[in-house]
CSV table of C-alpha atoms in Angstrom, one decimal:
chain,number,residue,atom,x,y,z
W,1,UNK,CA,-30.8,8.9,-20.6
W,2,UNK,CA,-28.4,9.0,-23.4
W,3,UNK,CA,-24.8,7.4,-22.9
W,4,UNK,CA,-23.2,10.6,-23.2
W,5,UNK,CA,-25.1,11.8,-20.4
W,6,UNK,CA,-24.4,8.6,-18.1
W,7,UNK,CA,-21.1,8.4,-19.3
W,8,UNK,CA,-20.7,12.4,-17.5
W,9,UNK,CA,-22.2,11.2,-14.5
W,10,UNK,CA,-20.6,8.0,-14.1
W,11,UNK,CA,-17.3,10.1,-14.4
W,12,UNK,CA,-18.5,12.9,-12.3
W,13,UNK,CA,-19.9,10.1,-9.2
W,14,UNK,CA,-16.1,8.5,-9.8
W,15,UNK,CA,-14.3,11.9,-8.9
W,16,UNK,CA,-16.5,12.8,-6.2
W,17,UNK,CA,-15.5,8.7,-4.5
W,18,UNK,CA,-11.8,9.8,-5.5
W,19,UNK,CA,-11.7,13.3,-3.6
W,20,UNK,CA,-13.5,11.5,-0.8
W,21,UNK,CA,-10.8,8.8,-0.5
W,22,UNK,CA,-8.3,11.9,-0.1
W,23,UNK,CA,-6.0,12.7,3.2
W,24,UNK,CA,-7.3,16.3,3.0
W,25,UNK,CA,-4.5,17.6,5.5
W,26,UNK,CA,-1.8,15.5,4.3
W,27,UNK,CA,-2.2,16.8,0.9
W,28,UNK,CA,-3.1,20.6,1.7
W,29,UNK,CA,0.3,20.4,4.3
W,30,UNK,CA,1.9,18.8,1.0
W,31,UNK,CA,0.4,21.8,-1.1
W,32,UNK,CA,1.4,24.7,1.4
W,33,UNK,CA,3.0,27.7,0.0
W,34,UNK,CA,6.4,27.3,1.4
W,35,UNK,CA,7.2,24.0,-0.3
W,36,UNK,CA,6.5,25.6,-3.5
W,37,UNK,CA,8.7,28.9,-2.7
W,38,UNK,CA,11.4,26.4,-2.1
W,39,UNK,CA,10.5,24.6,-5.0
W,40,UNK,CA,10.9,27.8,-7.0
W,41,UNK,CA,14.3,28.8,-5.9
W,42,UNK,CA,15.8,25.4,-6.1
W,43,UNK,CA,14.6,24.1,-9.7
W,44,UNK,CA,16.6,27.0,-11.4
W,45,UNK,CA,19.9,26.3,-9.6
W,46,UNK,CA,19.1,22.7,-9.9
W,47,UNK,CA,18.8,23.0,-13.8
W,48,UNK,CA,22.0,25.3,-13.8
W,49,UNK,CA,24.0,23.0,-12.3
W,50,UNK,CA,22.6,20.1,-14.7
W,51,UNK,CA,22.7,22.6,-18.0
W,52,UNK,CA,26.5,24.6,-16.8
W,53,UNK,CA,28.2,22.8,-14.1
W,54,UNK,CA,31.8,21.0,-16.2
W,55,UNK,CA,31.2,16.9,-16.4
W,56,UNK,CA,27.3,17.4,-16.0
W,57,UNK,CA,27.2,19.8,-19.3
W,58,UNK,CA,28.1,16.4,-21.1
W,59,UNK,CA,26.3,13.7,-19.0
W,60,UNK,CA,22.8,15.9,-19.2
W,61,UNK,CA,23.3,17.4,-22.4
W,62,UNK,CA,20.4,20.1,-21.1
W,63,UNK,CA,19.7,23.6,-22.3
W,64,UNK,CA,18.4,25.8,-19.4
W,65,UNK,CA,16.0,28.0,-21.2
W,66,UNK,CA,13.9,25.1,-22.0
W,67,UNK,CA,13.8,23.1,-19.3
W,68,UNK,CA,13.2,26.2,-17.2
W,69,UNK,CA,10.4,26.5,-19.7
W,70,UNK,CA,8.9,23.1,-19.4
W,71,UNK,CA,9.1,23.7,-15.3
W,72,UNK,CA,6.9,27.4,-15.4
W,73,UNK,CA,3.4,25.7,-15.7
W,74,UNK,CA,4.5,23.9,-12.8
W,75,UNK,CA,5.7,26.1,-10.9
W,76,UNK,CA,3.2,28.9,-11.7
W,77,UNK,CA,0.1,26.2,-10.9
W,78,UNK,CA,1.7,25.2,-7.6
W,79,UNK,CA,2.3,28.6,-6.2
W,80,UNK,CA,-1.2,30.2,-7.6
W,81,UNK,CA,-3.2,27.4,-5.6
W,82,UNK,CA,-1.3,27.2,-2.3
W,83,UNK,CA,-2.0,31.0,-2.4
W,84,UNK,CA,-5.5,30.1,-2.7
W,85,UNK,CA,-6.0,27.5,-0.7
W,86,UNK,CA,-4.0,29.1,2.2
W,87,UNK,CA,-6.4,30.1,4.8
W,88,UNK,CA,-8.7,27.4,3.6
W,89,UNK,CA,-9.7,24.6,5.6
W,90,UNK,CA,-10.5,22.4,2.4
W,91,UNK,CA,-10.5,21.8,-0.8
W,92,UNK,CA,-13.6,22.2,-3.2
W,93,UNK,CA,-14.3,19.9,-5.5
W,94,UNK,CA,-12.4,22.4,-8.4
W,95,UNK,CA,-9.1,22.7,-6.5
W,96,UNK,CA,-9.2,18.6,-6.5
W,97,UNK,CA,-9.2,19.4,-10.7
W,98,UNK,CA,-6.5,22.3,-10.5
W,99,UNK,CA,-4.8,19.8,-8.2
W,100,UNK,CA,-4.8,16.9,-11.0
W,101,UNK,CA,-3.6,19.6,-13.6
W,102,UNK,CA,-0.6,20.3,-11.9
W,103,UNK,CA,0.4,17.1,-10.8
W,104,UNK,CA,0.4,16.2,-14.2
W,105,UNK,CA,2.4,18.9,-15.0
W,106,UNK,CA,5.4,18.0,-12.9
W,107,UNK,CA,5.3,14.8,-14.3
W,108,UNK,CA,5.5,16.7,-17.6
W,109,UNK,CA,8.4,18.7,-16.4
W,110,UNK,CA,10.1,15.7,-15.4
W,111,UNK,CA,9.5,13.7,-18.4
W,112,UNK,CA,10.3,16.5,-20.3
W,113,UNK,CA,13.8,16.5,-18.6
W,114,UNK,CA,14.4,12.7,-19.4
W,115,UNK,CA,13.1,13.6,-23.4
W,116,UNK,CA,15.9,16.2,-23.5
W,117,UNK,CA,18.6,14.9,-21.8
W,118,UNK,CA,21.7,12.7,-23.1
W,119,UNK,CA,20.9,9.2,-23.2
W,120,UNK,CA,23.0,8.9,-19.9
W,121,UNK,CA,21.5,11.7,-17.8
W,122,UNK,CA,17.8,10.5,-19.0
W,123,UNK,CA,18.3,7.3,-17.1
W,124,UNK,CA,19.3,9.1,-14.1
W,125,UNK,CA,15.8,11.3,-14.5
W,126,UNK,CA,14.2,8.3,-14.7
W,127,UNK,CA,14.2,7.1,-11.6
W,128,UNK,CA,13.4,10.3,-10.6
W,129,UNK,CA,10.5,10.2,-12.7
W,130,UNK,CA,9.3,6.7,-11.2
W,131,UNK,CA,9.9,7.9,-7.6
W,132,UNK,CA,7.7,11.0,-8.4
W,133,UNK,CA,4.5,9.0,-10.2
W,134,UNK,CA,4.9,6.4,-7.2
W,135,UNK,CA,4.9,9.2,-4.6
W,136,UNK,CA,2.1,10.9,-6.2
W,137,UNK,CA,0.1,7.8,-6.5
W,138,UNK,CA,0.2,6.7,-2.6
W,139,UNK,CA,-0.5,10.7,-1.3
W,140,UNK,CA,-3.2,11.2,-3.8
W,141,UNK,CA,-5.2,7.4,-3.7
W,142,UNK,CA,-4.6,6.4,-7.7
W,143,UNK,CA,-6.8,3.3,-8.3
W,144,UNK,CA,-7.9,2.1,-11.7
W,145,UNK,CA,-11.3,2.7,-10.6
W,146,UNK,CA,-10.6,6.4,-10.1
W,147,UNK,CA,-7.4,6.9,-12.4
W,148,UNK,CA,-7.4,11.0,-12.7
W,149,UNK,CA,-3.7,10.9,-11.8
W,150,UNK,CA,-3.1,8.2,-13.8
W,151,UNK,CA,-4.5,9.4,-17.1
W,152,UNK,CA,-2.5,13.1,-16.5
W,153,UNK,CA,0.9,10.7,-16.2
W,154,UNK,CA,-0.3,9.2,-19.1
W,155,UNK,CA,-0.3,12.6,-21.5
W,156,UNK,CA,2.5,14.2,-19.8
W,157,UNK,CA,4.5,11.5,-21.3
W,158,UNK,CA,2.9,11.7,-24.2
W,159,UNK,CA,3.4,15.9,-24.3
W,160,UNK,CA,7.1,14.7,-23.4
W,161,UNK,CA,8.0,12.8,-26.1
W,162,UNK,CA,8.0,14.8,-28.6
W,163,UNK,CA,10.8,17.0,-27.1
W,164,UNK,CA,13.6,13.6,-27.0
W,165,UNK,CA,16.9,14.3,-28.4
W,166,UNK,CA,17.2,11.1,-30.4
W,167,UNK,CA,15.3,7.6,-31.5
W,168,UNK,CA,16.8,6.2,-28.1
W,169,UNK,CA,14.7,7.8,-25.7
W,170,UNK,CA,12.1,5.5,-27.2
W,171,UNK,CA,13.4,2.5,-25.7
W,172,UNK,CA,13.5,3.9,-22.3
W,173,UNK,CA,10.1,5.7,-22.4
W,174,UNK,CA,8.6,2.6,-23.8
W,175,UNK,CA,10.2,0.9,-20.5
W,176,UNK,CA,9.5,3.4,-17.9
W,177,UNK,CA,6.3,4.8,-18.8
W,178,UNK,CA,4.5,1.6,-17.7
W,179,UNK,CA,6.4,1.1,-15.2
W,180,UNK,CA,6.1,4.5,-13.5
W,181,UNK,CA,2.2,4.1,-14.6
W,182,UNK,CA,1.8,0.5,-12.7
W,183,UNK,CA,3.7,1.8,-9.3
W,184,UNK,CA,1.9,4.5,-9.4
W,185,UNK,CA,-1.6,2.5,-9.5
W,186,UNK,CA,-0.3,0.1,-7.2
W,187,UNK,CA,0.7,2.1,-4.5
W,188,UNK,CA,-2.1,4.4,-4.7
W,189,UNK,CA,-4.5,1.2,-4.4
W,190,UNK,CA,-2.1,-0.3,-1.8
W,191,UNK,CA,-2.8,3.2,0.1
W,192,UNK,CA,-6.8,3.2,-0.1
W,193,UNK,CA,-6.5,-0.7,1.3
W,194,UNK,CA,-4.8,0.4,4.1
W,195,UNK,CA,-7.1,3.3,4.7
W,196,UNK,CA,-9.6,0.9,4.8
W,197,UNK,CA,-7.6,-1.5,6.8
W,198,UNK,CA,-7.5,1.5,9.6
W,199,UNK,CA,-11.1,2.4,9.4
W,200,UNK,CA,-12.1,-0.9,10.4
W,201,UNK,CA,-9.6,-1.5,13.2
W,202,UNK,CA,-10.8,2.4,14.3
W,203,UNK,CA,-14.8,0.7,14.1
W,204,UNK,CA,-13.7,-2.4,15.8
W,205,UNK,CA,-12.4,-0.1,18.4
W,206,UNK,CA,-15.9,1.6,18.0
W,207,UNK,CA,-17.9,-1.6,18.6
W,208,UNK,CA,-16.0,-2.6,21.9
W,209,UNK,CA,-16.0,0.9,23.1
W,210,UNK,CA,-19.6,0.9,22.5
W,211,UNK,CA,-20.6,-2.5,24.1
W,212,UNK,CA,-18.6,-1.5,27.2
W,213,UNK,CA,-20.2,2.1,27.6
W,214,UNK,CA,-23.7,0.2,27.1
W,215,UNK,CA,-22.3,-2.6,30.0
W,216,UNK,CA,-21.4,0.3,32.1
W,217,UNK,CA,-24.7,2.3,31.6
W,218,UNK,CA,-26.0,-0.8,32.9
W,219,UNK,CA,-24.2,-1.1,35.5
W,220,UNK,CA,-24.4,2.3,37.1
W,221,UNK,CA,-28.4,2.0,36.7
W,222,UNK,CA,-28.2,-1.1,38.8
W,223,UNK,CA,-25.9,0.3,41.3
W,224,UNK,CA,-27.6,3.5,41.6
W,225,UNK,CA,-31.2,1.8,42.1
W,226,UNK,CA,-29.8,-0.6,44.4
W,227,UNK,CA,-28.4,2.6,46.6
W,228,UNK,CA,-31.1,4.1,46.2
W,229,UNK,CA,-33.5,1.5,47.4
W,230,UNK,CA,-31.2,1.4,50.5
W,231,UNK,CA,-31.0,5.0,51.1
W,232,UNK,CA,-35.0,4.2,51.2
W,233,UNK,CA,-34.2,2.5,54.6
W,234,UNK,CA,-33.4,5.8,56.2
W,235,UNK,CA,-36.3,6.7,57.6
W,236,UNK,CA,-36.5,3.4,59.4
W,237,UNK,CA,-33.1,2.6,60.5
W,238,UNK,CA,-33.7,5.7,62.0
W,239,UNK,CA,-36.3,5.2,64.3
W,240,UNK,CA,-34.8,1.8,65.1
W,241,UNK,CA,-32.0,3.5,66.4
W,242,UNK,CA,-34.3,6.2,68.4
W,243,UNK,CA,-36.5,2.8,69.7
W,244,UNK,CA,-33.1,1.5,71.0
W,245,UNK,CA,-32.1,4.9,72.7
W,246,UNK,CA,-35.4,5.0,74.5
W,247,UNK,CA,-34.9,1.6,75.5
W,248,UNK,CA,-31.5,2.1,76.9
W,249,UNK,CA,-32.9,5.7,78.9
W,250,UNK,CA,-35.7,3.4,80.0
W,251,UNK,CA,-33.0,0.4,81.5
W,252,UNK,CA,-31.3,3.4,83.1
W,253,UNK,CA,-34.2,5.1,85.3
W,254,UNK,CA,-36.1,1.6,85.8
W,255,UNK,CA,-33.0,-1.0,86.0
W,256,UNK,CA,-30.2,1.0,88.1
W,257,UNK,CA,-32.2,0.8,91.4
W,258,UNK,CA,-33.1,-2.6,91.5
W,259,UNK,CA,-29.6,-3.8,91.9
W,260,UNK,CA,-27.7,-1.7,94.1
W,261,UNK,CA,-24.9,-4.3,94.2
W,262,UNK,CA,-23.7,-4.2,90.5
W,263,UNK,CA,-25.0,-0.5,90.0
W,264,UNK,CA,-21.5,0.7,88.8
W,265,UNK,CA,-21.5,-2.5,85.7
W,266,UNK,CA,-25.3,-1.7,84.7
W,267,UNK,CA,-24.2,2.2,84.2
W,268,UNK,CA,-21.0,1.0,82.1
W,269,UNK,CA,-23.3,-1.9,79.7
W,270,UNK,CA,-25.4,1.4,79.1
W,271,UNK,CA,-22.8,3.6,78.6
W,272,UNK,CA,-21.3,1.7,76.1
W,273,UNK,CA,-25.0,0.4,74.5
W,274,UNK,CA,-25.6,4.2,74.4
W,275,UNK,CA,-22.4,5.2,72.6
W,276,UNK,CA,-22.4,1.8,70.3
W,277,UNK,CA,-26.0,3.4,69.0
W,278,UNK,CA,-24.9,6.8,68.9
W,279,UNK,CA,-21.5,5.5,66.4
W,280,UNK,CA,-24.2,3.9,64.4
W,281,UNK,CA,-26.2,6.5,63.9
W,282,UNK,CA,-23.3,9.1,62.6
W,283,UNK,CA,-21.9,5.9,60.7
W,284,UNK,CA,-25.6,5.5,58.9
W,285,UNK,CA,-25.5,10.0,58.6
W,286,UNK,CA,-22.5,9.5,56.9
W,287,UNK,CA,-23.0,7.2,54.7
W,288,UNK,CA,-26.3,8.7,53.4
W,289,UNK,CA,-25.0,11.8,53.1
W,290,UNK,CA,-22.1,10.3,50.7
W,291,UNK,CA,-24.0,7.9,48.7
W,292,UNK,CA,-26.5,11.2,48.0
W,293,UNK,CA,-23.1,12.6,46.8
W,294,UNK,CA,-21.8,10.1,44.4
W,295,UNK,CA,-25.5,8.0,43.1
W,296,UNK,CA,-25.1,8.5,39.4
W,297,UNK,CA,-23.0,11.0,37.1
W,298,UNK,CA,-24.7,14.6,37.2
W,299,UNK,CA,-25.0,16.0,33.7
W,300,UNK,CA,-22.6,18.9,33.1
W,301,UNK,CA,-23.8,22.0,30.8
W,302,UNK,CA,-21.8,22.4,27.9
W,303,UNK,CA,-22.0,25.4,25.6
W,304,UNK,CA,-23.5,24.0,21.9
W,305,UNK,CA,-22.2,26.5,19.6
W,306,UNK,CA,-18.4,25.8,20.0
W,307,UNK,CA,-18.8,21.6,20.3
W,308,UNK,CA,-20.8,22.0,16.8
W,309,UNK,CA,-17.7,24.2,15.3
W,310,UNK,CA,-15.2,21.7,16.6
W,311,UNK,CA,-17.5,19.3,14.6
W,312,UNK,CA,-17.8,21.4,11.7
W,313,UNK,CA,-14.4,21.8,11.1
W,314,UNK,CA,-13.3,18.1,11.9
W,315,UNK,CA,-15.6,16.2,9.1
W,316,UNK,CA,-15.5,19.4,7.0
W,317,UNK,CA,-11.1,18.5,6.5
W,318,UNK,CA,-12.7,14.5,6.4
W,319,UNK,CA,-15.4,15.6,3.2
W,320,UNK,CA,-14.2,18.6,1.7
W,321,UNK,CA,-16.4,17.9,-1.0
W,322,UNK,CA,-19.3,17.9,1.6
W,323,UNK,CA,-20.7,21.3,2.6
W,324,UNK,CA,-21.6,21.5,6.1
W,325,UNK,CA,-23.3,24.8,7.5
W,326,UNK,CA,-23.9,25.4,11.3
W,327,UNK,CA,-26.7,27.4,11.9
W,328,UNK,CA,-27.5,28.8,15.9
W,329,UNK,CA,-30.8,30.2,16.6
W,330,UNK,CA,-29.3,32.4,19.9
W,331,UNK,CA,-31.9,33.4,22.9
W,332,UNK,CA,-30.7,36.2,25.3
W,333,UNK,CA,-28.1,33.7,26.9
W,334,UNK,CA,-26.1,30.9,25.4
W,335,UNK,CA,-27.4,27.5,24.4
W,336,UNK,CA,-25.9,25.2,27.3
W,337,UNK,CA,-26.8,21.2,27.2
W,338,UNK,CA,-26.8,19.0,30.0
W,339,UNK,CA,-25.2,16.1,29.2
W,340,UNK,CA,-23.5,13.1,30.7
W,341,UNK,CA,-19.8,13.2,30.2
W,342,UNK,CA,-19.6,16.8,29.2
W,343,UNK,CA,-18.4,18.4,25.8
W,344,UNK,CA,-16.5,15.2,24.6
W,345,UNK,CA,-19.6,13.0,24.9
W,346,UNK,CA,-21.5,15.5,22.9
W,347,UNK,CA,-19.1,16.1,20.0
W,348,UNK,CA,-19.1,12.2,19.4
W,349,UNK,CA,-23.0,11.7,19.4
W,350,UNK,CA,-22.7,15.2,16.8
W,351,UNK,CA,-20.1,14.0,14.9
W,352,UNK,CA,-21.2,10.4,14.9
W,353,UNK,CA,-24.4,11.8,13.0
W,354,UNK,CA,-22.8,13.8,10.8
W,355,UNK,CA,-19.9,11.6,9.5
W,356,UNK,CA,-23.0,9.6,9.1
W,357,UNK,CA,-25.2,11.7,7.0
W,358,UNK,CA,-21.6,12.3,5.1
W,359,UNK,CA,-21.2,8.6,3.9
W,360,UNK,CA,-24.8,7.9,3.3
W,361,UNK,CA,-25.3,4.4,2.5
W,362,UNK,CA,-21.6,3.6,1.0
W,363,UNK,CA,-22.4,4.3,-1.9
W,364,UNK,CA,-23.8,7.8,-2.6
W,365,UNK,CA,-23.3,10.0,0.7
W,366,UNK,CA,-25.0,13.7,1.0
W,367,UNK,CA,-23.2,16.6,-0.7
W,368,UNK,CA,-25.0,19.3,1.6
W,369,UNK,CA,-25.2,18.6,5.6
W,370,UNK,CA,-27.2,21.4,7.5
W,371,UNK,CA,-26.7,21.5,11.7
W,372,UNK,CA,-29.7,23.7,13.2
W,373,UNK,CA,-29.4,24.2,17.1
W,374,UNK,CA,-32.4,26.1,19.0
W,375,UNK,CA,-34.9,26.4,21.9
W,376,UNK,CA,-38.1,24.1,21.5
W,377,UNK,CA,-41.0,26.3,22.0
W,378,UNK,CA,-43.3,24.1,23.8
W,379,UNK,CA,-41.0,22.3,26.1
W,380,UNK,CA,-38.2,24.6,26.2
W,381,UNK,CA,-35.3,22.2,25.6
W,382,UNK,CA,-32.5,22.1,23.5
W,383,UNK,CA,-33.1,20.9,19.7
W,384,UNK,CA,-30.6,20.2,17.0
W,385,UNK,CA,-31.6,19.2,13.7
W,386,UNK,CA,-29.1,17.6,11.1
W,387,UNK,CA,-30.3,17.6,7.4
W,388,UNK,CA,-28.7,16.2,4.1
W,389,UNK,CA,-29.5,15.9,1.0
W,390,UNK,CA,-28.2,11.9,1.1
W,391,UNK,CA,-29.9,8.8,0.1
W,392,UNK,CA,-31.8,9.2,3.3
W,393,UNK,CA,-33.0,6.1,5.9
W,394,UNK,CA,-34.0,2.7,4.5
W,395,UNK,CA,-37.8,2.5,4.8
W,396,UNK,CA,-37.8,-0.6,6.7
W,397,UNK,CA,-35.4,0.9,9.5
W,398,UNK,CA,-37.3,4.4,10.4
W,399,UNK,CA,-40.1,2.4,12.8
W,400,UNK,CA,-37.7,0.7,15.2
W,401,UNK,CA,-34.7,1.7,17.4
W,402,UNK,CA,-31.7,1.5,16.5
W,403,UNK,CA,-29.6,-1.5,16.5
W,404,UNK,CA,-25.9,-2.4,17.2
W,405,UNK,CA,-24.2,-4.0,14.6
W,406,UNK,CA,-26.7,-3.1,11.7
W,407,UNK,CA,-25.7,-0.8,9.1
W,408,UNK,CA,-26.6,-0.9,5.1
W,409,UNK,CA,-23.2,0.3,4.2
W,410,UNK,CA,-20.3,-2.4,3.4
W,411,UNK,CA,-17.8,-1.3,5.2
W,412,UNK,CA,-19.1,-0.2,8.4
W,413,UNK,CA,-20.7,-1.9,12.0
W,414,UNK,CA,-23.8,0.8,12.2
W,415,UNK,CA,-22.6,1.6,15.7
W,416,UNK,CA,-22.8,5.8,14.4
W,417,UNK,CA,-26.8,5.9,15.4
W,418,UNK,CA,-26.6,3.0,18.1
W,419,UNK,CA,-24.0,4.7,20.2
W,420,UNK,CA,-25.3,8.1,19.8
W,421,UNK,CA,-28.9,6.9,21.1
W,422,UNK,CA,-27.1,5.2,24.0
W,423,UNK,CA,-25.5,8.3,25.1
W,424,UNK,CA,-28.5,10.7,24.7
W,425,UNK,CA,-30.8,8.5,26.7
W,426,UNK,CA,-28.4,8.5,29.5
W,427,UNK,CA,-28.7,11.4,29.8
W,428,UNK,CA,-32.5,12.0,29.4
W,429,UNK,CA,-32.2,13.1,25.9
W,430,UNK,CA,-33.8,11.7,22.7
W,431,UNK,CA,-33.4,11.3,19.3
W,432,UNK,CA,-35.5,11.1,15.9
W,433,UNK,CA,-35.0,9.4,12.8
W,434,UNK,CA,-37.2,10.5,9.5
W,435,UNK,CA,-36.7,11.1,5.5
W,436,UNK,CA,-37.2,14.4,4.6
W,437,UNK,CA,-40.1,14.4,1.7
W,438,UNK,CA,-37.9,16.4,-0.5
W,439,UNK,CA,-35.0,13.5,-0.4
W,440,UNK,CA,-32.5,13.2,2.3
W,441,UNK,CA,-32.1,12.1,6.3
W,442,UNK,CA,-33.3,14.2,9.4
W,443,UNK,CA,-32.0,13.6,12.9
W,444,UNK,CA,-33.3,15.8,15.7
W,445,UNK,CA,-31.9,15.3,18.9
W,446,UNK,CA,-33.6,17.0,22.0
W,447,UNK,CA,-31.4,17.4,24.6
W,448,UNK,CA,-32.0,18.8,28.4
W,449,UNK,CA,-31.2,22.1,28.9
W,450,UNK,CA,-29.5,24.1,31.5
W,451,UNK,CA,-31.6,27.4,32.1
W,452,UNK,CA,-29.9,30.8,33.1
């Protein structure tokens, strides 16, 4: 390989980490089209005021035509990609590009505004130019591992400088061009720290979470064995109790003439030893009759198709870069799982796999996720299928279970496959780890179905 060629993909595997370290939301609710129609309609009058208004004419020193000029790329970039991106759930790796493009060119604009401005009114705009780099750098993750943002500051102010009214605007762009430059890495890798700062408070959270449901699963196996070993009992309790009836019906035809003197007290004892043994027998109906009731959680259907949108569309905003297709094999009626804990126990054992197949091994993570749901032919249960095109499974790891607390990636408590096991085999399901043999991961749950 020549170094051109890993010099392309070393930048290429850079971007792809920097658009993964992206608040997709944040940014697109950033990048909406109103913003920018406000932007629009407030830079003229903004550069008006700076270029006409009596006292600013002299402090700015600016001439509207071409600072309105150094704002159209701007403008015209911002408003062309919020149009495109508006009924988009995420951003492709190229509008993450067209994105960089135009942040740099409203540092441009800006810079542009400090070049031709009195020496006076280009202080001013440089503060505004620092707030705008720092701003940019926290919303849009600048590190100097993954400097995009960084390097387009970097040649707007370069573009800029050429446009300053005198020598003096030296001085100050020398000053706050590495300035702007170091807040703008700094809070962008302050930002990414705290990211990660969240992620592993949320799989701390993940780890108890887990350990509790796993305590609890153990629990309510215990409990329901143990009722169930003493709803065993019926059958004998129950002829106990019809033993002692025929012994108090026995006491009452052979006893009662015998002692005609205290007849009245021998019908009373067996009155009440015939209704203590009648309470105990509606006591022992109804308590079989509730523990049948309430041994165990039943498995409720839930319909697949929607709980694997939900899931599509909730890493799909998380990895834009990553393209995740659902695909639903559909019988005659709807696919409908029975599992414990209903639709929100299923979407976390999906989306636990998938964000999973998304991140890989930490280091390289799949850039194609495929989710197939269908009938199993031969035993007629539910069967999804998750694919990528990732580093796939360690060797080592595909012949044993999964474990709690293991994981390959740096950041992370492997609790993704652990958990999702857990919940499956509670409630009967199962599920399957293998490489495929062109490259990549396959997980295939099987999961109990309810039939129509």
């Amino acid at each position: 390989m020549s170094v051109r060629s890993a010099g392309r993909q070393a930048v290429r595997a850079s971007f792809r980490r920097w658009t993964r370290a992206q608040n997709a939301p944040e940014v697109m609710a950033a990048a909406a089209l109103g913003p920018w129609l406000a932007l629009c309609a407030l830079v003229p009058c903004m550069l008006a005021m700076a270029a006409w208004a009596p006292g600013a004419r002299s402090f700015f020193g600016l001439h509207f035509g071409k600072a309105l000029l150094c704002a159209a790329p701007m403008l015209l970039s911002g408003v062309i990609f919020s149009l495109v991106h508006r009924k988009r759930r995420r951003i492709e790796p190229w509008g993450w590009a067209w994105l960089a493009v135009g942040v740099a060119a409203m540092h441009f604009f800006v810079a542009a505004l400090m070049a031709m401005s009195a020496l006076p009114g280009a202080a001013v705009i440089a503060s505004l130019f620092l707030f705008t780099t720092a701003f940019h750098g926290r919303l849009h993750r600048v590190t100097p591992h993954q400097p995009f943002l960084a390097l387009g500051t970097a040649l707007a102010l370069g573009l800029a400088l050429p446009l300053r009214g005198s020598d003096d605007h030296l001085a100050l762009f020398g000053v706050i061009g590495p300035v702007a430059l170091t807040a703008e890495l700094y809070l962008g890798t302050f930002a990414v720290q705290h990211d990660l700062a969240r992620a592993d408070a949320e799989r701390l959270r993940a780890a108890v979470h887990a350990q509790l449901l796993e305590q609890q699963e153990r629990d309510v196996g215990r409990l329901s064995q143990a009722l169930a070993e003493i709803l065993g009992y019926h059958h004998d309790i129950d002829n106990a109790l019809m033993a002692a009836g025929s012994a108090a019906d026995m006491l009452a035809v052979l006893g009662a003439p015998r002692l005609p003197p205290g007849r009245s007290e021998f019908e009373e004892l067996l009155r009440r030893l015939n209704d203590s043994l009648t309470q105990i027998r509606d006591m022992v109906t109804d308590a079989r009759t509730k523990g049948r009731r309430h041994a165990g959680t039943e498995p409720e259907p839930v319909d697949l198709s929607p709980v694997l949108d939900s899931v599509q569309a909730s890493v799909g905003l998380r990895f834009p870069d990553v393209d995740i297709q659902v695909e639903v094999e559909q019988p005659p009626s709807p696919l409908r799982a029975l599992m414990r804990g209903g639709a929100p126990t299923l979407r976390r054992v999906v989306e636990n796999l998938v964000l999973n197949a998304c991140e890989g091994d930490g280091e390289e993570g799949a850039a194609r996720v495929h989710i197939l749901a269908r009938v199993e032919p031969l035993s007629g249960r539910l069967e999804v299928t998750i694919t990528d095109d990732g580093p796939g499974f360690p060797p080592g790891q595909l012949g044993r279970p999964a474990e709690a607390l293991y994981t390959s990636k740096a950041h992370a408590t492997g609790l993704g496959l652990y958990t999702s096991e857990c919940l499956l085999r509670a409630s009967g399901g199962m599920l399957h780890r293998q490489n495929a043999s062109e490259g990549g991961a396959v997980l295939r749950m099987v999961l109990p179905r309810e039939y129509p």
